[in-house]
């Protein structure tokens, strides 16, 4: 099976952690360098450099709609060159381009791994990530059709991405994705990463011996990742965040969020929370 394996999620839901663990497992459980990992074809869905290279164009000359319309074709061209699945991270919602065609086409897709996390914990982590208050993070999570990496005077490294609200992001991949996703709960990753990683590697047809799974779990333990970031920094950490790999806790919202903050998240996302078992 070749094509792109989409590692999809809303922000701060364990995507980078899973990506590192899969990269290690694919390498037999070897150590990972958080600033340089994965294969040559592993990237981020909205990478401007990759988009320009694949289509041999300069995206700076295109409008946002023109870029969006070309995304599916770019991924299909990539998929044609792959002899094995590539791991692509995305925080984008699974939306359609101006022509109505999904930007993540089934024809380029090998599998989808969709990671979910209790949105009450997401709010706390997102606040730290964007350098905002928890109330501001809660508001961002409820913003319908929210986009990131909009065009600025200094051309951003990533293309504009429609992330949507937390609920919109989840439902887009569960209901309108290119194929039925392997849904992974962040809380299960914290509880038993070895079992989760085995389920994912089996689901994406990545043959992985049990010993390699155990080594990959150890190589990407949160304490190991935090230590690397402390020593070398992390290229994906935004300037607004003091660190990328924080505590990684599950259920911390109970001690941090006010009753009003919890109630607002539940009011904004209650239906999807219930669907995922978070209520």
mmCIF file with all atom_site columns, C-alpha atoms in Angstrom, residues 53-252:
data_model
loop_
_atom_site.group_PDB
_atom_site.id
_atom_site.type_symbol
_atom_site.label_atom_id
_atom_site.label_alt_id
_atom_site.label_comp_id
_atom_site.label_asym_id
_atom_site.label_entity_id
_atom_site.label_seq_id
_atom_site.pdbx_PDB_ins_code
_atom_site.Cartn_x
_atom_site.Cartn_y
_atom_site.Cartn_z
_atom_site.occupancy
_atom_site.B_iso_or_equiv
_atom_site.pdbx_formal_charge
_atom_site.auth_seq_id
_atom_site.auth_comp_id
_atom_site.auth_asym_id
_atom_site.auth_atom_id
_atom_site.pdbx_PDB_model_num
ATOM 1   C CA . UNK A 1 53  ? 8.358   21.917 -5.692  1.00 0.00 ? 53  UNK A CA 1
ATOM 2   C CA . UNK A 1 54  ? 5.748   19.317 -6.662  1.00 0.00 ? 54  UNK A CA 1
ATOM 3   C CA . UNK A 1 55  ? 3.848   21.610 -9.022  1.00 0.00 ? 55  UNK A CA 1
ATOM 4   C CA . UNK A 1 56  ? 6.948   23.511 -10.188 1.00 0.00 ? 56  UNK A CA 1
ATOM 5   C CA . UNK A 1 57  ? 5.278   26.864 -9.550  1.00 0.00 ? 57  UNK A CA 1
ATOM 6   C CA . UNK A 1 58  ? 5.672   29.819 -7.221  1.00 0.00 ? 58  UNK A CA 1
ATOM 7   C CA . UNK A 1 59  ? 2.681   29.881 -4.888  1.00 0.00 ? 59  UNK A CA 1
ATOM 8   C CA . UNK A 1 60  ? 3.405   33.545 -4.168  1.00 0.00 ? 60  UNK A CA 1
ATOM 9   C CA . UNK A 1 61  ? 1.945   34.266 -7.619  1.00 0.00 ? 61  UNK A CA 1
ATOM 10  C CA . UNK A 1 62  ? -1.355  32.529 -6.824  1.00 0.00 ? 62  UNK A CA 1
ATOM 11  C CA . UNK A 1 63  ? -4.441  33.605 -4.936  1.00 0.00 ? 63  UNK A CA 1
ATOM 12  C CA . UNK A 1 64  ? -5.612  31.650 -1.896  1.00 0.00 ? 64  UNK A CA 1
ATOM 13  C CA . UNK A 1 65  ? -8.422  30.095 -3.964  1.00 0.00 ? 65  UNK A CA 1
ATOM 14  C CA . UNK A 1 66  ? -6.028  29.090 -6.744  1.00 0.00 ? 66  UNK A CA 1
ATOM 15  C CA . UNK A 1 67  ? -3.759  27.392 -4.222  1.00 0.00 ? 67  UNK A CA 1
ATOM 16  C CA . UNK A 1 68  ? -6.702  25.605 -2.629  1.00 0.00 ? 68  UNK A CA 1
ATOM 17  C CA . UNK A 1 69  ? -7.897  24.405 -6.030  1.00 0.00 ? 69  UNK A CA 1
ATOM 18  C CA . UNK A 1 70  ? -4.471  22.912 -6.782  1.00 0.00 ? 70  UNK A CA 1
ATOM 19  C CA . UNK A 1 71  ? -3.943  21.128 -3.483  1.00 0.00 ? 71  UNK A CA 1
ATOM 20  C CA . UNK A 1 72  ? -5.587  17.825 -4.453  1.00 0.00 ? 72  UNK A CA 1
ATOM 21  C CA . UNK A 1 73  ? -3.596  17.611 -7.694  1.00 0.00 ? 73  UNK A CA 1
ATOM 22  C CA . UNK A 1 74  ? -0.361  18.221 -5.800  1.00 0.00 ? 74  UNK A CA 1
ATOM 23  C CA . UNK A 1 75  ? -1.061  15.350 -3.418  1.00 0.00 ? 75  UNK A CA 1
ATOM 24  C CA . UNK A 1 76  ? -1.966  13.029 -6.291  1.00 0.00 ? 76  UNK A CA 1
ATOM 25  C CA . UNK A 1 77  ? 1.358   13.805 -7.976  1.00 0.00 ? 77  UNK A CA 1
ATOM 26  C CA . UNK A 1 78  ? 3.179   13.025 -4.736  1.00 0.00 ? 78  UNK A CA 1
ATOM 27  C CA . UNK A 1 79  ? 1.308   9.749  -4.279  1.00 0.00 ? 79  UNK A CA 1
ATOM 28  C CA . UNK A 1 80  ? 2.306   8.594  -7.771  1.00 0.00 ? 80  UNK A CA 1
ATOM 29  C CA . UNK A 1 81  ? 5.981   8.783  -6.796  1.00 0.00 ? 81  UNK A CA 1
ATOM 30  C CA . UNK A 1 82  ? 5.708   6.818  -3.545  1.00 0.00 ? 82  UNK A CA 1
ATOM 31  C CA . UNK A 1 83  ? 6.738   3.200  -3.220  1.00 0.00 ? 83  UNK A CA 1
ATOM 32  C CA . UNK A 1 84  ? 5.753   3.127  0.464   1.00 0.00 ? 84  UNK A CA 1
ATOM 33  C CA . UNK A 1 85  ? 3.340   5.192  2.555   1.00 0.00 ? 85  UNK A CA 1
ATOM 34  C CA . UNK A 1 86  ? 4.501   8.665  3.597   1.00 0.00 ? 86  UNK A CA 1
ATOM 35  C CA . UNK A 1 87  ? 3.485   10.222 6.916   1.00 0.00 ? 87  UNK A CA 1
ATOM 36  C CA . UNK A 1 88  ? 1.987   13.684 6.505   1.00 0.00 ? 88  UNK A CA 1
ATOM 37  C CA . UNK A 1 89  ? 0.917   15.796 9.447   1.00 0.00 ? 89  UNK A CA 1
ATOM 38  C CA . UNK A 1 90  ? -2.054  18.129 9.157   1.00 0.00 ? 90  UNK A CA 1
ATOM 39  C CA . UNK A 1 91  ? -4.160  20.289 11.452  1.00 0.00 ? 91  UNK A CA 1
ATOM 40  C CA . UNK A 1 92  ? -6.457  21.303 8.621   1.00 0.00 ? 92  UNK A CA 1
ATOM 41  C CA . UNK A 1 93  ? -10.116 20.428 8.456   1.00 0.00 ? 93  UNK A CA 1
ATOM 42  C CA . UNK A 1 94  ? -11.025 18.115 5.591   1.00 0.00 ? 94  UNK A CA 1
ATOM 43  C CA . UNK A 1 95  ? -12.602 20.786 3.402   1.00 0.00 ? 95  UNK A CA 1
ATOM 44  C CA . UNK A 1 96  ? -13.351 21.157 -0.302  1.00 0.00 ? 96  UNK A CA 1
ATOM 45  C CA . UNK A 1 97  ? -11.688 23.523 -2.742  1.00 0.00 ? 97  UNK A CA 1
ATOM 46  C CA . UNK A 1 98  ? -13.511 26.181 -4.783  1.00 0.00 ? 98  UNK A CA 1
ATOM 47  C CA . UNK A 1 99  ? -14.516 23.535 -7.329  1.00 0.00 ? 99  UNK A CA 1
ATOM 48  C CA . UNK A 1 100 ? -16.117 21.360 -4.660  1.00 0.00 ? 100 UNK A CA 1
ATOM 49  C CA . UNK A 1 101 ? -13.367 18.741 -4.777  1.00 0.00 ? 101 UNK A CA 1
ATOM 50  C CA . UNK A 1 102 ? -11.916 17.656 -1.398  1.00 0.00 ? 102 UNK A CA 1
ATOM 51  C CA . UNK A 1 103 ? -8.391  18.947 -0.932  1.00 0.00 ? 103 UNK A CA 1
ATOM 52  C CA . UNK A 1 104 ? -7.388  15.601 0.601   1.00 0.00 ? 104 UNK A CA 1
ATOM 53  C CA . UNK A 1 105 ? -8.379  13.215 -2.224  1.00 0.00 ? 105 UNK A CA 1
ATOM 54  C CA . UNK A 1 106 ? -9.036  9.527  -1.713  1.00 0.00 ? 106 UNK A CA 1
ATOM 55  C CA . UNK A 1 107 ? -6.890  8.830  -4.774  1.00 0.00 ? 107 UNK A CA 1
ATOM 56  C CA . UNK A 1 108 ? -3.775  10.051 -2.944  1.00 0.00 ? 108 UNK A CA 1
ATOM 57  C CA . UNK A 1 109 ? -4.638  8.523  0.439   1.00 0.00 ? 109 UNK A CA 1
ATOM 58  C CA . UNK A 1 110 ? -3.275  5.326  1.937   1.00 0.00 ? 110 UNK A CA 1
ATOM 59  C CA . UNK A 1 111 ? -4.905  5.801  5.356   1.00 0.00 ? 111 UNK A CA 1
ATOM 60  C CA . UNK A 1 112 ? -6.074  8.418  7.841   1.00 0.00 ? 112 UNK A CA 1
ATOM 61  C CA . UNK A 1 113 ? -5.107  8.472  11.511  1.00 0.00 ? 113 UNK A CA 1
ATOM 62  C CA . UNK A 1 114 ? -7.239  11.036 13.323  1.00 0.00 ? 114 UNK A CA 1
ATOM 63  C CA . UNK A 1 115 ? -6.140  12.013 16.827  1.00 0.00 ? 115 UNK A CA 1
ATOM 64  C CA . UNK A 1 116 ? -8.605  13.429 19.328  1.00 0.00 ? 116 UNK A CA 1
ATOM 65  C CA . UNK A 1 117 ? -8.137  14.910 22.788  1.00 0.00 ? 117 UNK A CA 1
ATOM 66  C CA . UNK A 1 118 ? -10.574 16.179 25.391  1.00 0.00 ? 118 UNK A CA 1
ATOM 67  C CA . UNK A 1 119 ? -11.186 19.776 24.262  1.00 0.00 ? 119 UNK A CA 1
ATOM 68  C CA . UNK A 1 120 ? -10.990 20.954 27.866  1.00 0.00 ? 120 UNK A CA 1
ATOM 69  C CA . UNK A 1 121 ? -7.359  19.826 27.943  1.00 0.00 ? 121 UNK A CA 1
ATOM 70  C CA . UNK A 1 122 ? -6.804  21.165 24.417  1.00 0.00 ? 122 UNK A CA 1
ATOM 71  C CA . UNK A 1 123 ? -7.835  24.636 25.600  1.00 0.00 ? 123 UNK A CA 1
ATOM 72  C CA . UNK A 1 124 ? -5.134  24.700 28.268  1.00 0.00 ? 124 UNK A CA 1
ATOM 73  C CA . UNK A 1 125 ? -2.397  23.479 25.932  1.00 0.00 ? 125 UNK A CA 1
ATOM 74  C CA . UNK A 1 126 ? -3.530  25.764 23.092  1.00 0.00 ? 126 UNK A CA 1
ATOM 75  C CA . UNK A 1 127 ? -3.425  28.812 25.384  1.00 0.00 ? 127 UNK A CA 1
ATOM 76  C CA . UNK A 1 128 ? 0.242   28.116 26.112  1.00 0.00 ? 128 UNK A CA 1
ATOM 77  C CA . UNK A 1 129 ? 0.944   27.339 22.448  1.00 0.00 ? 129 UNK A CA 1
ATOM 78  C CA . UNK A 1 130 ? -0.391  30.643 21.111  1.00 0.00 ? 130 UNK A CA 1
ATOM 79  C CA . UNK A 1 131 ? 0.595   32.759 24.111  1.00 0.00 ? 131 UNK A CA 1
ATOM 80  C CA . UNK A 1 132 ? -2.969  33.642 25.043  1.00 0.00 ? 132 UNK A CA 1
ATOM 81  C CA . UNK A 1 133 ? -5.317  33.341 27.989  1.00 0.00 ? 133 UNK A CA 1
ATOM 82  C CA . UNK A 1 134 ? -7.396  30.209 28.398  1.00 0.00 ? 134 UNK A CA 1
ATOM 83  C CA . UNK A 1 135 ? -10.537 32.240 27.692  1.00 0.00 ? 135 UNK A CA 1
ATOM 84  C CA . UNK A 1 136 ? -9.008  33.417 24.405  1.00 0.00 ? 136 UNK A CA 1
ATOM 85  C CA . UNK A 1 137 ? -8.060  29.846 23.507  1.00 0.00 ? 137 UNK A CA 1
ATOM 86  C CA . UNK A 1 138 ? -11.599 28.679 24.205  1.00 0.00 ? 138 UNK A CA 1
ATOM 87  C CA . UNK A 1 139 ? -12.876 31.395 21.870  1.00 0.00 ? 139 UNK A CA 1
ATOM 88  C CA . UNK A 1 140 ? -10.435 30.290 19.121  1.00 0.00 ? 140 UNK A CA 1
ATOM 89  C CA . UNK A 1 141 ? -11.618 26.707 19.450  1.00 0.00 ? 141 UNK A CA 1
ATOM 90  C CA . UNK A 1 142 ? -15.199 27.811 18.850  1.00 0.00 ? 142 UNK A CA 1
ATOM 91  C CA . UNK A 1 143 ? -14.397 30.003 15.814  1.00 0.00 ? 143 UNK A CA 1
ATOM 92  C CA . UNK A 1 144 ? -16.161 28.560 12.781  1.00 0.00 ? 144 UNK A CA 1
ATOM 93  C CA . UNK A 1 145 ? -14.061 28.389 9.606   1.00 0.00 ? 145 UNK A CA 1
ATOM 94  C CA . UNK A 1 146 ? -10.937 29.626 11.381  1.00 0.00 ? 146 UNK A CA 1
ATOM 95  C CA . UNK A 1 147 ? -7.853  29.867 9.156   1.00 0.00 ? 147 UNK A CA 1
ATOM 96  C CA . UNK A 1 148 ? -4.164  30.081 10.047  1.00 0.00 ? 148 UNK A CA 1
ATOM 97  C CA . UNK A 1 149 ? -1.002  31.101 8.168   1.00 0.00 ? 149 UNK A CA 1
ATOM 98  C CA . UNK A 1 150 ? -2.750  33.860 6.266   1.00 0.00 ? 150 UNK A CA 1
ATOM 99  C CA . UNK A 1 151 ? -0.653  35.775 3.742   1.00 0.00 ? 151 UNK A CA 1
ATOM 100 C CA . UNK A 1 152 ? 1.531   38.490 5.249   1.00 0.00 ? 152 UNK A CA 1
ATOM 101 C CA . UNK A 1 153 ? 4.269   40.774 3.930   1.00 0.00 ? 153 UNK A CA 1
ATOM 102 C CA . UNK A 1 154 ? 6.764   38.112 4.924   1.00 0.00 ? 154 UNK A CA 1
ATOM 103 C CA . UNK A 1 155 ? 5.587   35.040 2.991   1.00 0.00 ? 155 UNK A CA 1
ATOM 104 C CA . UNK A 1 156 ? 4.857   32.312 5.589   1.00 0.00 ? 156 UNK A CA 1
ATOM 105 C CA . UNK A 1 157 ? 6.439   28.886 5.301   1.00 0.00 ? 157 UNK A CA 1
ATOM 106 C CA . UNK A 1 158 ? 3.011   27.277 5.317   1.00 0.00 ? 158 UNK A CA 1
ATOM 107 C CA . UNK A 1 159 ? 0.048   27.805 3.046   1.00 0.00 ? 159 UNK A CA 1
ATOM 108 C CA . UNK A 1 160 ? -3.190  29.191 4.404   1.00 0.00 ? 160 UNK A CA 1
ATOM 109 C CA . UNK A 1 161 ? -5.069  26.446 6.231   1.00 0.00 ? 161 UNK A CA 1
ATOM 110 C CA . UNK A 1 162 ? -8.691  26.180 7.250   1.00 0.00 ? 162 UNK A CA 1
ATOM 111 C CA . UNK A 1 163 ? -8.587  24.614 10.679  1.00 0.00 ? 163 UNK A CA 1
ATOM 112 C CA . UNK A 1 164 ? -12.161 25.426 11.644  1.00 0.00 ? 164 UNK A CA 1
ATOM 113 C CA . UNK A 1 165 ? -13.510 25.086 15.136  1.00 0.00 ? 165 UNK A CA 1
ATOM 114 C CA . UNK A 1 166 ? -12.604 22.064 17.231  1.00 0.00 ? 166 UNK A CA 1
ATOM 115 C CA . UNK A 1 167 ? -15.948 20.443 16.421  1.00 0.00 ? 167 UNK A CA 1
ATOM 116 C CA . UNK A 1 168 ? -15.735 21.306 12.722  1.00 0.00 ? 168 UNK A CA 1
ATOM 117 C CA . UNK A 1 169 ? -12.262 19.813 12.491  1.00 0.00 ? 169 UNK A CA 1
ATOM 118 C CA . UNK A 1 170 ? -13.288 16.559 14.148  1.00 0.00 ? 170 UNK A CA 1
ATOM 119 C CA . UNK A 1 171 ? -16.488 16.095 12.167  1.00 0.00 ? 171 UNK A CA 1
ATOM 120 C CA . UNK A 1 172 ? -14.827 16.913 8.843   1.00 0.00 ? 172 UNK A CA 1
ATOM 121 C CA . UNK A 1 173 ? -12.440 13.967 9.139   1.00 0.00 ? 173 UNK A CA 1
ATOM 122 C CA . UNK A 1 174 ? -14.871 11.552 10.764  1.00 0.00 ? 174 UNK A CA 1
ATOM 123 C CA . UNK A 1 175 ? -17.709 12.221 8.327   1.00 0.00 ? 175 UNK A CA 1
ATOM 124 C CA . UNK A 1 176 ? -16.161 13.587 5.121   1.00 0.00 ? 176 UNK A CA 1
ATOM 125 C CA . UNK A 1 177 ? -12.594 12.327 5.059   1.00 0.00 ? 177 UNK A CA 1
ATOM 126 C CA . UNK A 1 178 ? -11.025 10.446 2.137   1.00 0.00 ? 178 UNK A CA 1
ATOM 127 C CA . UNK A 1 179 ? -11.502 7.112  3.936   1.00 0.00 ? 179 UNK A CA 1
ATOM 128 C CA . UNK A 1 180 ? -12.754 5.849  7.324   1.00 0.00 ? 180 UNK A CA 1
ATOM 129 C CA . UNK A 1 181 ? -10.167 7.055  9.860   1.00 0.00 ? 181 UNK A CA 1
ATOM 130 C CA . UNK A 1 182 ? -8.314  5.189  12.569  1.00 0.00 ? 182 UNK A CA 1
ATOM 131 C CA . UNK A 1 183 ? -9.447  7.285  15.535  1.00 0.00 ? 183 UNK A CA 1
ATOM 132 C CA . UNK A 1 184 ? -6.905  7.588  18.339  1.00 0.00 ? 184 UNK A CA 1
ATOM 133 C CA . UNK A 1 185 ? -7.675  9.158  21.713  1.00 0.00 ? 185 UNK A CA 1
ATOM 134 C CA . UNK A 1 186 ? -4.800  11.102 23.243  1.00 0.00 ? 186 UNK A CA 1
ATOM 135 C CA . UNK A 1 187 ? -5.797  9.766  26.633  1.00 0.00 ? 187 UNK A CA 1
ATOM 136 C CA . UNK A 1 188 ? -5.192  6.215  25.402  1.00 0.00 ? 188 UNK A CA 1
ATOM 137 C CA . UNK A 1 189 ? -1.749  7.244  24.178  1.00 0.00 ? 189 UNK A CA 1
ATOM 138 C CA . UNK A 1 190 ? -0.915  8.463  27.683  1.00 0.00 ? 190 UNK A CA 1
ATOM 139 C CA . UNK A 1 191 ? -2.358  5.311  29.232  1.00 0.00 ? 191 UNK A CA 1
ATOM 140 C CA . UNK A 1 192 ? -0.843  2.654  26.956  1.00 0.00 ? 192 UNK A CA 1
ATOM 141 C CA . UNK A 1 193 ? 1.138   3.976  24.009  1.00 0.00 ? 193 UNK A CA 1
ATOM 142 C CA . UNK A 1 194 ? 2.378   0.514  23.024  1.00 0.00 ? 194 UNK A CA 1
ATOM 143 C CA . UNK A 1 195 ? -1.148  -0.799 22.447  1.00 0.00 ? 195 UNK A CA 1
ATOM 144 C CA . UNK A 1 196 ? -2.157  2.345  20.535  1.00 0.00 ? 196 UNK A CA 1
ATOM 145 C CA . UNK A 1 197 ? 0.958   2.258  18.376  1.00 0.00 ? 197 UNK A CA 1
ATOM 146 C CA . UNK A 1 198 ? 0.375   -1.402 17.554  1.00 0.00 ? 198 UNK A CA 1
ATOM 147 C CA . UNK A 1 199 ? -3.214  -0.629 16.493  1.00 0.00 ? 199 UNK A CA 1
ATOM 148 C CA . UNK A 1 200 ? -2.038  2.235  14.291  1.00 0.00 ? 200 UNK A CA 1
ATOM 149 C CA . UNK A 1 201 ? 0.837   0.358  12.640  1.00 0.00 ? 201 UNK A CA 1
ATOM 150 C CA . UNK A 1 202 ? -1.506  -2.546 11.904  1.00 0.00 ? 202 UNK A CA 1
ATOM 151 C CA . UNK A 1 203 ? -4.145  -0.145 10.586  1.00 0.00 ? 203 UNK A CA 1
ATOM 152 C CA . UNK A 1 204 ? -1.794  1.592  8.163   1.00 0.00 ? 204 UNK A CA 1
ATOM 153 C CA . UNK A 1 205 ? -0.168  -1.715 7.204   1.00 0.00 ? 205 UNK A CA 1
ATOM 154 C CA . UNK A 1 206 ? 3.267   -0.880 8.556   1.00 0.00 ? 206 UNK A CA 1
ATOM 155 C CA . UNK A 1 207 ? 4.727   -4.273 9.578   1.00 0.00 ? 207 UNK A CA 1
ATOM 156 C CA . UNK A 1 208 ? 6.379   -3.678 12.955  1.00 0.00 ? 208 UNK A CA 1
ATOM 157 C CA . UNK A 1 209 ? 7.792   -6.347 15.319  1.00 0.00 ? 209 UNK A CA 1
ATOM 158 C CA . UNK A 1 210 ? 6.652   -6.163 18.940  1.00 0.00 ? 210 UNK A CA 1
ATOM 159 C CA . UNK A 1 211 ? 10.198  -5.344 20.065  1.00 0.00 ? 211 UNK A CA 1
ATOM 160 C CA . UNK A 1 212 ? 10.317  -2.367 17.694  1.00 0.00 ? 212 UNK A CA 1
ATOM 161 C CA . UNK A 1 213 ? 7.033   -1.085 19.124  1.00 0.00 ? 213 UNK A CA 1
ATOM 162 C CA . UNK A 1 214 ? 8.443   -1.219 22.652  1.00 0.00 ? 214 UNK A CA 1
ATOM 163 C CA . UNK A 1 215 ? 11.642  0.536  21.581  1.00 0.00 ? 215 UNK A CA 1
ATOM 164 C CA . UNK A 1 216 ? 9.691   3.220  19.743  1.00 0.00 ? 216 UNK A CA 1
ATOM 165 C CA . UNK A 1 217 ? 7.559   3.876  22.828  1.00 0.00 ? 217 UNK A CA 1
ATOM 166 C CA . UNK A 1 218 ? 10.679  4.265  24.951  1.00 0.00 ? 218 UNK A CA 1
ATOM 167 C CA . UNK A 1 219 ? 12.407  6.446  22.345  1.00 0.00 ? 219 UNK A CA 1
ATOM 168 C CA . UNK A 1 220 ? 9.459   8.853  22.237  1.00 0.00 ? 220 UNK A CA 1
ATOM 169 C CA . UNK A 1 221 ? 8.552   8.920  25.908  1.00 0.00 ? 221 UNK A CA 1
ATOM 170 C CA . UNK A 1 222 ? 7.472   12.426 26.896  1.00 0.00 ? 222 UNK A CA 1
ATOM 171 C CA . UNK A 1 223 ? 10.435  12.827 29.251  1.00 0.00 ? 223 UNK A CA 1
ATOM 172 C CA . UNK A 1 224 ? 12.803  12.025 26.375  1.00 0.00 ? 224 UNK A CA 1
ATOM 173 C CA . UNK A 1 225 ? 11.138  14.522 24.055  1.00 0.00 ? 225 UNK A CA 1
ATOM 174 C CA . UNK A 1 226 ? 11.120  17.237 26.726  1.00 0.00 ? 226 UNK A CA 1
ATOM 175 C CA . UNK A 1 227 ? 14.806  16.655 27.438  1.00 0.00 ? 227 UNK A CA 1
ATOM 176 C CA . UNK A 1 228 ? 15.651  17.026 23.746  1.00 0.00 ? 228 UNK A CA 1
ATOM 177 C CA . UNK A 1 229 ? 13.696  20.261 23.524  1.00 0.00 ? 229 UNK A CA 1
ATOM 178 C CA . UNK A 1 230 ? 15.416  21.589 26.661  1.00 0.00 ? 230 UNK A CA 1
ATOM 179 C CA . UNK A 1 231 ? 18.818  20.846 25.180  1.00 0.00 ? 231 UNK A CA 1
ATOM 180 C CA . UNK A 1 232 ? 18.404  21.622 21.488  1.00 0.00 ? 232 UNK A CA 1
ATOM 181 C CA . UNK A 1 233 ? 15.123  23.522 21.143  1.00 0.00 ? 233 UNK A CA 1
ATOM 182 C CA . UNK A 1 234 ? 12.399  22.464 18.705  1.00 0.00 ? 234 UNK A CA 1
ATOM 183 C CA . UNK A 1 235 ? 12.010  23.905 15.231  1.00 0.00 ? 235 UNK A CA 1
ATOM 184 C CA . UNK A 1 236 ? 8.201   23.536 15.284  1.00 0.00 ? 236 UNK A CA 1
ATOM 185 C CA . UNK A 1 237 ? 7.755   25.506 18.505  1.00 0.00 ? 237 UNK A CA 1
ATOM 186 C CA . UNK A 1 238 ? 6.051   28.827 17.731  1.00 0.00 ? 238 UNK A CA 1
ATOM 187 C CA . UNK A 1 239 ? 7.571   32.011 19.095  1.00 0.00 ? 239 UNK A CA 1
ATOM 188 C CA . UNK A 1 240 ? 4.465   32.502 21.229  1.00 0.00 ? 240 UNK A CA 1
ATOM 189 C CA . UNK A 1 241 ? 5.119   29.322 23.226  1.00 0.00 ? 241 UNK A CA 1
ATOM 190 C CA . UNK A 1 242 ? 7.722   28.907 25.952  1.00 0.00 ? 242 UNK A CA 1
ATOM 191 C CA . UNK A 1 243 ? 7.999   25.221 25.068  1.00 0.00 ? 243 UNK A CA 1
ATOM 192 C CA . UNK A 1 244 ? 6.286   22.726 22.756  1.00 0.00 ? 244 UNK A CA 1
ATOM 193 C CA . UNK A 1 245 ? 6.382   19.548 24.833  1.00 0.00 ? 245 UNK A CA 1
ATOM 194 C CA . UNK A 1 246 ? 4.749   20.556 28.108  1.00 0.00 ? 246 UNK A CA 1
ATOM 195 C CA . UNK A 1 247 ? 3.444   18.095 30.694  1.00 0.00 ? 247 UNK A CA 1
ATOM 196 C CA . UNK A 1 248 ? 1.403   16.086 28.203  1.00 0.00 ? 248 UNK A CA 1
ATOM 197 C CA . UNK A 1 249 ? -1.115  15.470 30.967  1.00 0.00 ? 249 UNK A CA 1
ATOM 198 C CA . UNK A 1 250 ? -4.592  14.079 30.413  1.00 0.00 ? 250 UNK A CA 1
ATOM 199 C CA . UNK A 1 251 ? -7.435  15.340 32.588  1.00 0.00 ? 251 UNK A CA 1
ATOM 200 C CA . UNK A 1 252 ? -5.533  18.345 33.897  1.00 0.00 ? 252 UNK A CA 1
#
